[in-house]
Short mmCIF file of C-alpha atoms and ligand atoms in Angstrom, two decimals:
data_model
loop_
_atom_site.label_atom_id
_atom_site.label_comp_id
_atom_site.label_asym_id
_atom_site.label_seq_id
_atom_site.Cartn_x
_atom_site.Cartn_y
_atom_site.Cartn_z
CA ALA A 1114 27.12 64.87 15.41
CA ALA A 1115 25.56 67.11 12.78
CA GLY A 1116 25.57 70.68 14.02
CA GLY A 1117 28.50 70.00 16.38
CA PRO A 1118 31.28 72.60 16.74
CA LEU A 1119 33.52 70.84 14.18
CA THR A 1120 30.88 70.29 11.49
CA GLY A 1121 32.41 70.78 8.05
CA ARG A 1122 35.98 70.34 9.33
CA HIS A 1123 38.38 67.57 8.41
CA VAL A 1124 40.45 66.37 11.37
CA LEU A 1125 43.43 64.07 10.83
CA VAL A 1126 44.72 62.04 13.78
CA THR A 1127 47.71 59.68 14.03
CA SER A 1128 47.62 57.02 16.73
CA GLY A 1129 49.37 53.94 18.04
CA PRO A 1130 52.92 52.69 17.68
CA THR A 1131 54.73 51.96 14.44
CA HIS A 1132 56.27 48.60 13.58
CA GLU A 1133 59.62 48.79 11.84
CA PRO A 1134 60.52 45.57 10.04
CA ILE A 1135 63.86 43.82 10.63
CA ASP A 1136 63.07 40.75 8.53
CA PRO A 1137 59.78 39.11 7.45
CA VAL A 1138 58.94 38.00 11.01
CA ARG A 1139 60.65 40.53 13.31
CA TYR A 1140 60.10 44.21 14.00
CA ILE A 1141 60.98 47.10 16.32
CA ALA A 1142 58.01 48.55 18.22
CA ASN A 1143 57.06 50.42 21.41
CA ARG A 1144 54.44 50.26 24.18
CA SER A 1145 51.94 52.76 22.76
CA SER A 1146 48.36 51.47 23.05
CA GLY A 1147 46.72 54.05 20.77
CA LYS A 1148 44.16 54.87 23.48
CA GLN A 1149 44.75 58.63 23.49
CA GLY A 1150 44.81 58.95 19.69
CA HIS A 1151 41.69 56.84 19.24
CA ALA A 1152 39.90 58.83 21.97
CA LEU A 1153 40.76 62.05 20.08
CA ALA A 1154 39.42 60.68 16.80
CA SER A 1155 36.26 59.58 18.56
CA ALA A 1156 35.75 62.97 20.25
CA ALA A 1157 36.36 64.83 16.98
CA ALA A 1158 33.73 62.69 15.23
CA ARG A 1159 31.25 63.35 18.05
CA ALA A 1160 31.92 67.08 17.56
CA GLY A 1161 30.79 66.72 13.95
CA ALA A 1162 34.15 66.56 12.13
CA ARG A 1163 35.01 64.28 9.25
CA VAL A 1164 37.85 62.28 10.80
CA THR A 1165 40.72 60.32 9.25
CA LEU A 1166 42.59 58.17 11.77
CA VAL A 1167 45.98 56.95 10.54
CA SER A 1168 46.80 54.21 12.99
CA GLY A 1169 49.69 51.88 13.61
CA PRO A 1170 48.95 48.35 14.85
CA VAL A 1171 46.66 48.54 17.92
CA ASN A 1172 44.14 46.31 19.69
CA LEU A 1173 41.32 48.83 19.57
CA PRO A 1174 38.08 48.95 17.60
CA ALA A 1175 37.64 51.65 14.95
CA PRO A 1176 35.83 54.58 16.62
CA PRO A 1177 32.30 55.10 15.24
CA GLY A 1178 32.06 57.46 12.29
CA VAL A 1179 35.83 57.57 11.71
CA THR A 1180 37.74 56.52 8.56
CA VAL A 1181 40.68 54.38 9.67
CA ARG A 1182 43.82 54.06 7.54
CA PRO A 1183 45.86 51.23 9.06
CA VAL A 1184 49.63 51.41 8.63
CA GLU A 1185 52.69 49.57 9.97
CA SER A 1186 55.86 51.62 9.62
CA ALA A 1187 56.67 55.32 10.04
CA ARG A 1188 57.21 55.65 6.30
CA ASP A 1189 53.76 54.13 5.64
CA MET A 1190 52.30 56.52 8.24
CA LEU A 1191 53.84 59.59 6.55
CA ALA A 1192 52.50 58.47 3.15
CA ALA A 1193 49.00 57.88 4.57
CA VAL A 1194 49.03 61.28 6.31
CA GLU A 1195 50.07 63.06 3.11
CA ALA A 1196 47.39 61.17 1.16
CA ALA A 1197 44.74 62.24 3.70
CA LEU A 1198 45.50 65.96 3.40
CA PRO A 1199 44.09 68.60 3.14
CA ALA A 1200 42.85 68.81 6.72
CA ASP A 1201 41.84 71.73 8.93
CA VAL A 1202 43.47 70.18 11.98
CA ALA A 1203 46.17 67.51 12.34
CA ILE A 1204 46.80 65.86 15.70
CA PHE A 1205 49.92 63.70 15.89
CA ALA A 1206 49.33 61.35 18.81
CA ALA A 1207 51.20 58.35 17.39
CA ALA A 1208 54.34 57.07 19.08
CA VAL A 1209 56.38 56.89 15.90
CA ALA A 1210 59.58 54.84 16.12
CA ASP A 1211 62.57 57.16 15.95
CA TRP A 1212 64.68 54.55 14.18
CA ARG A 1213 64.18 51.68 11.78
CA ALA A 1214 66.51 48.94 10.58
CA ALA A 1215 68.80 50.41 7.93
CA SER A 1216 67.86 47.53 5.65
CA GLU A 1217 65.11 44.93 5.88
CA ALA A 1218 66.40 41.38 5.40
CA PRO A 1219 64.40 39.74 2.58
CA GLU A 1220 64.47 36.33 4.34
CA LYS A 1221 64.22 35.40 8.02
CA MET A 1222 67.61 35.93 9.66
CA LYS A 1223 69.11 32.60 10.72
CA LYS A 1224 70.72 31.65 14.03
CA ASP A 1225 73.49 29.70 12.31
CA GLY A 1226 76.63 29.50 14.40
CA GLY A 1227 78.37 32.05 16.61
CA ALA A 1228 78.15 35.42 14.87
CA LEU A 1229 75.40 37.79 16.05
CA PRO A 1230 73.52 39.52 13.26
CA PRO A 1231 74.35 43.21 12.94
CA LEU A 1232 71.42 45.58 13.43
CA ALA A 1233 72.22 48.94 11.89
CA LEU A 1234 69.62 51.66 12.46
CA THR A 1235 68.64 54.69 10.44
CA GLU A 1236 66.42 57.62 11.35
CA ASN A 1237 62.74 57.68 10.46
CA PRO A 1238 61.07 60.73 8.95
CA ASP A 1239 59.54 63.08 11.52
CA ILE A 1240 55.91 63.15 10.39
CA LEU A 1241 54.83 66.01 12.68
CA ALA A 1242 57.77 68.25 11.68
CA THR A 1243 57.31 67.43 7.99
CA ILE A 1244 53.65 68.46 7.99
CA ALA A 1245 54.13 71.44 10.33
CA HIS A 1246 56.86 72.88 8.11
CA ARG A 1247 54.85 72.58 4.90
CA THR A 1248 54.31 75.91 3.20
CA ALA A 1249 51.49 74.77 0.92
CA GLY A 1250 48.58 72.83 2.34
CA ARG A 1251 49.58 73.07 5.99
CA PRO A 1252 46.62 72.33 8.29
CA ARG A 1253 45.59 75.46 10.17
CA LEU A 1254 46.20 73.81 13.51
CA VAL A 1255 49.04 71.30 13.86
CA ILE A 1256 49.25 69.62 17.26
CA GLY A 1257 52.00 67.34 18.55
CA PHE A 1258 52.39 65.24 21.66
CA ALA A 1259 55.44 65.03 23.87
CA ALA A 1260 56.08 62.14 26.22
CA GLU A 1261 58.77 63.17 28.66
CA THR A 1262 60.08 61.80 31.91
CA GLN A 1263 61.59 65.03 33.28
CA ASN A 1264 61.39 68.85 32.82
CA VAL A 1265 58.14 68.22 30.95
CA VAL A 1266 57.13 71.83 30.23
CA ALA A 1267 60.59 73.14 29.29
CA TYR A 1268 61.28 70.24 26.94
CA ALA A 1269 57.81 70.56 25.41
CA GLN A 1270 58.25 74.28 24.73
CA ALA A 1271 61.54 73.58 22.99
CA LYS A 1272 59.88 70.77 21.03
CA ARG A 1273 57.05 73.06 19.92
CA ALA A 1274 59.57 75.49 18.42
CA ARG A 1275 61.72 72.80 16.85
CA LYS A 1276 58.87 70.89 15.25
CA GLY A 1277 57.11 74.02 14.01
CA CYS A 1278 53.72 72.98 15.39
CA ASP A 1279 51.09 75.22 16.98
CA TRP A 1280 50.42 73.29 20.16
CA ILE A 1281 52.10 70.52 22.11
CA VAL A 1282 50.23 68.27 24.50
CA ALA A 1283 52.92 67.22 26.96
CA ASN A 1284 52.68 64.37 29.39
CA ASP A 1285 54.88 62.86 32.04
CA VAL A 1286 55.33 59.18 31.27
CA SER A 1287 57.73 58.55 34.15
CA ALA A 1288 56.87 56.17 36.96
CA GLN A 1289 56.65 59.31 39.16
CA SER A 1290 53.82 60.82 37.10
CA GLY A 1291 51.26 60.07 39.80
CA ILE A 1292 49.06 58.20 37.31
CA PRO A 1293 48.39 54.75 38.78
CA GLY A 1294 49.64 52.09 36.37
CA GLY A 1295 51.42 54.71 34.27
CA VAL A 1296 50.38 56.76 31.24
CA MET A 1297 51.57 54.43 28.49
CA GLY A 1298 48.93 51.76 28.00
CA GLY A 1299 46.83 53.16 30.87
CA ASP A 1300 43.45 54.87 30.78
CA SER A 1301 44.43 58.16 32.42
CA ASN A 1302 46.59 61.07 31.52
CA GLN A 1303 47.82 64.32 33.04
CA VAL A 1304 48.89 66.81 30.45
CA HIS A 1305 50.19 70.32 29.93
CA LEU A 1306 48.91 72.21 26.92
CA ILE A 1307 51.76 74.26 25.45
CA THR A 1308 50.77 77.05 23.03
CA ALA A 1309 52.39 80.26 21.78
CA ASP A 1310 50.96 81.91 24.92
CA GLY A 1311 52.69 79.55 27.36
CA GLY A 1312 51.67 76.42 29.18
CA GLU A 1313 48.70 75.32 31.26
CA ALA A 1314 48.51 72.24 33.46
CA TRP A 1315 45.33 70.23 33.08
CA PRO A 1316 44.09 68.09 35.96
CA PRO A 1317 44.56 64.30 35.82
CA ALA A 1318 41.70 62.84 33.80
CA SER A 1319 40.77 59.89 31.66
CA LYS A 1320 42.14 59.84 28.12
CA ALA A 1321 38.54 60.28 26.94
CA GLU A 1322 38.19 63.45 29.05
CA VAL A 1323 41.54 64.82 27.85
CA ALA A 1324 40.33 64.18 24.29
CA GLU A 1325 37.00 65.98 24.85
CA ARG A 1326 38.76 68.97 26.34
CA LEU A 1327 41.33 69.20 23.57
CA ILE A 1328 38.65 68.92 20.88
CA ALA A 1329 36.67 71.71 22.59
CA ARG A 1330 39.81 73.88 22.60
CA ILE A 1331 40.40 73.15 18.93
CA ALA A 1332 36.83 74.13 18.04
CA ALA A 1333 37.20 77.37 20.01
CA ALA A 1334 40.55 78.20 18.33
CA LEU A 1335 39.19 77.59 14.82
CA GLY A 1336 36.16 79.73 15.62
CA GLU A 1337 38.34 82.60 16.85
CA ARG A 1338 40.61 82.54 13.81
CA GLU A 1339 37.59 82.53 11.52
CA SER A 1340 36.24 85.78 12.99
CA GLU A 1341 39.63 87.57 12.96
O1 C5P B 2764 60.41 63.95 19.08
P1 C5P B 2764 59.30 63.23 19.77
O2 C5P B 2764 59.16 61.79 19.32
O3 C5P B 2764 59.30 63.36 21.24
O4 C5P B 2764 57.99 64.01 19.26
C1 C5P B 2764 56.73 63.57 19.59
C2 C5P B 2764 55.73 64.13 18.63
O5 C5P B 2764 56.20 64.05 17.29
C3 C5P B 2764 54.44 63.34 18.63
O6 C5P B 2764 53.39 64.23 18.28
C4 C5P B 2764 54.68 62.31 17.56
O7 C5P B 2764 53.46 61.81 17.02
C5 C5P B 2764 55.47 63.11 16.55
N1 C5P B 2764 56.44 62.32 15.77
C6 C5P B 2764 56.22 62.10 14.42
N2 C5P B 2764 57.15 61.40 13.69
C7 C5P B 2764 58.27 60.95 14.27
C8 C5P B 2764 58.51 61.17 15.64
C9 C5P B 2764 57.57 61.86 16.36
O8 C5P B 2764 55.18 62.51 13.90
N3 C5P B 2764 59.17 60.27 13.54
#
């Protein structure tokens, strides 16, 4: 909305899973739905920001007023993120595959006789860490997500330091999270916001509500830094 708290800001959001090709018909993926990332893009647009949403393959409509850059693999996602910079804020909500096939077979792999095909893996670039560690053109606020199944806050604090980001939004994706149906693919989330000042637990809420609250916090933080 014009006149919203993020008017004049460019917000970059990554969302969804990545698909890492094995051969022309097969890929490695994960269960990310993109719901939280898309909700963030939508909330940022409602707050008046110009929004670029770099999204892996998802079954979600493009949020109104948002520029979507569809990608498949982690390497495509990094390239699209770099092409979308500069941004005031970058929120990395995508569930990027940690590994990809070391080489992509040019033709469909055949089931011809006994031997199983080898599947060697190699590490993907860490998009969040790459952007957070940039010296030139780093967004003022770089925010990562952490999906953990145990010791959520401690692991998230360590991740914040390691990745070089400003904030981490940590959630418990274990079956014990207390979120009916689970966090991944579900409509609800219960998060901890980890900043340089420590951590705060937010109440369980819909992904849309978590997005609204995070966008409000972002607007407040940018406003504070401006008047320093
Ligand atoms: O290390 P981990 O995957 O738990 O970190 C999660 C955070 O890092 C998320 O914000 C995710 O979007 C980001 N990430 C990334 N590129 C990767 C792996 C994770 O941007 N290759």
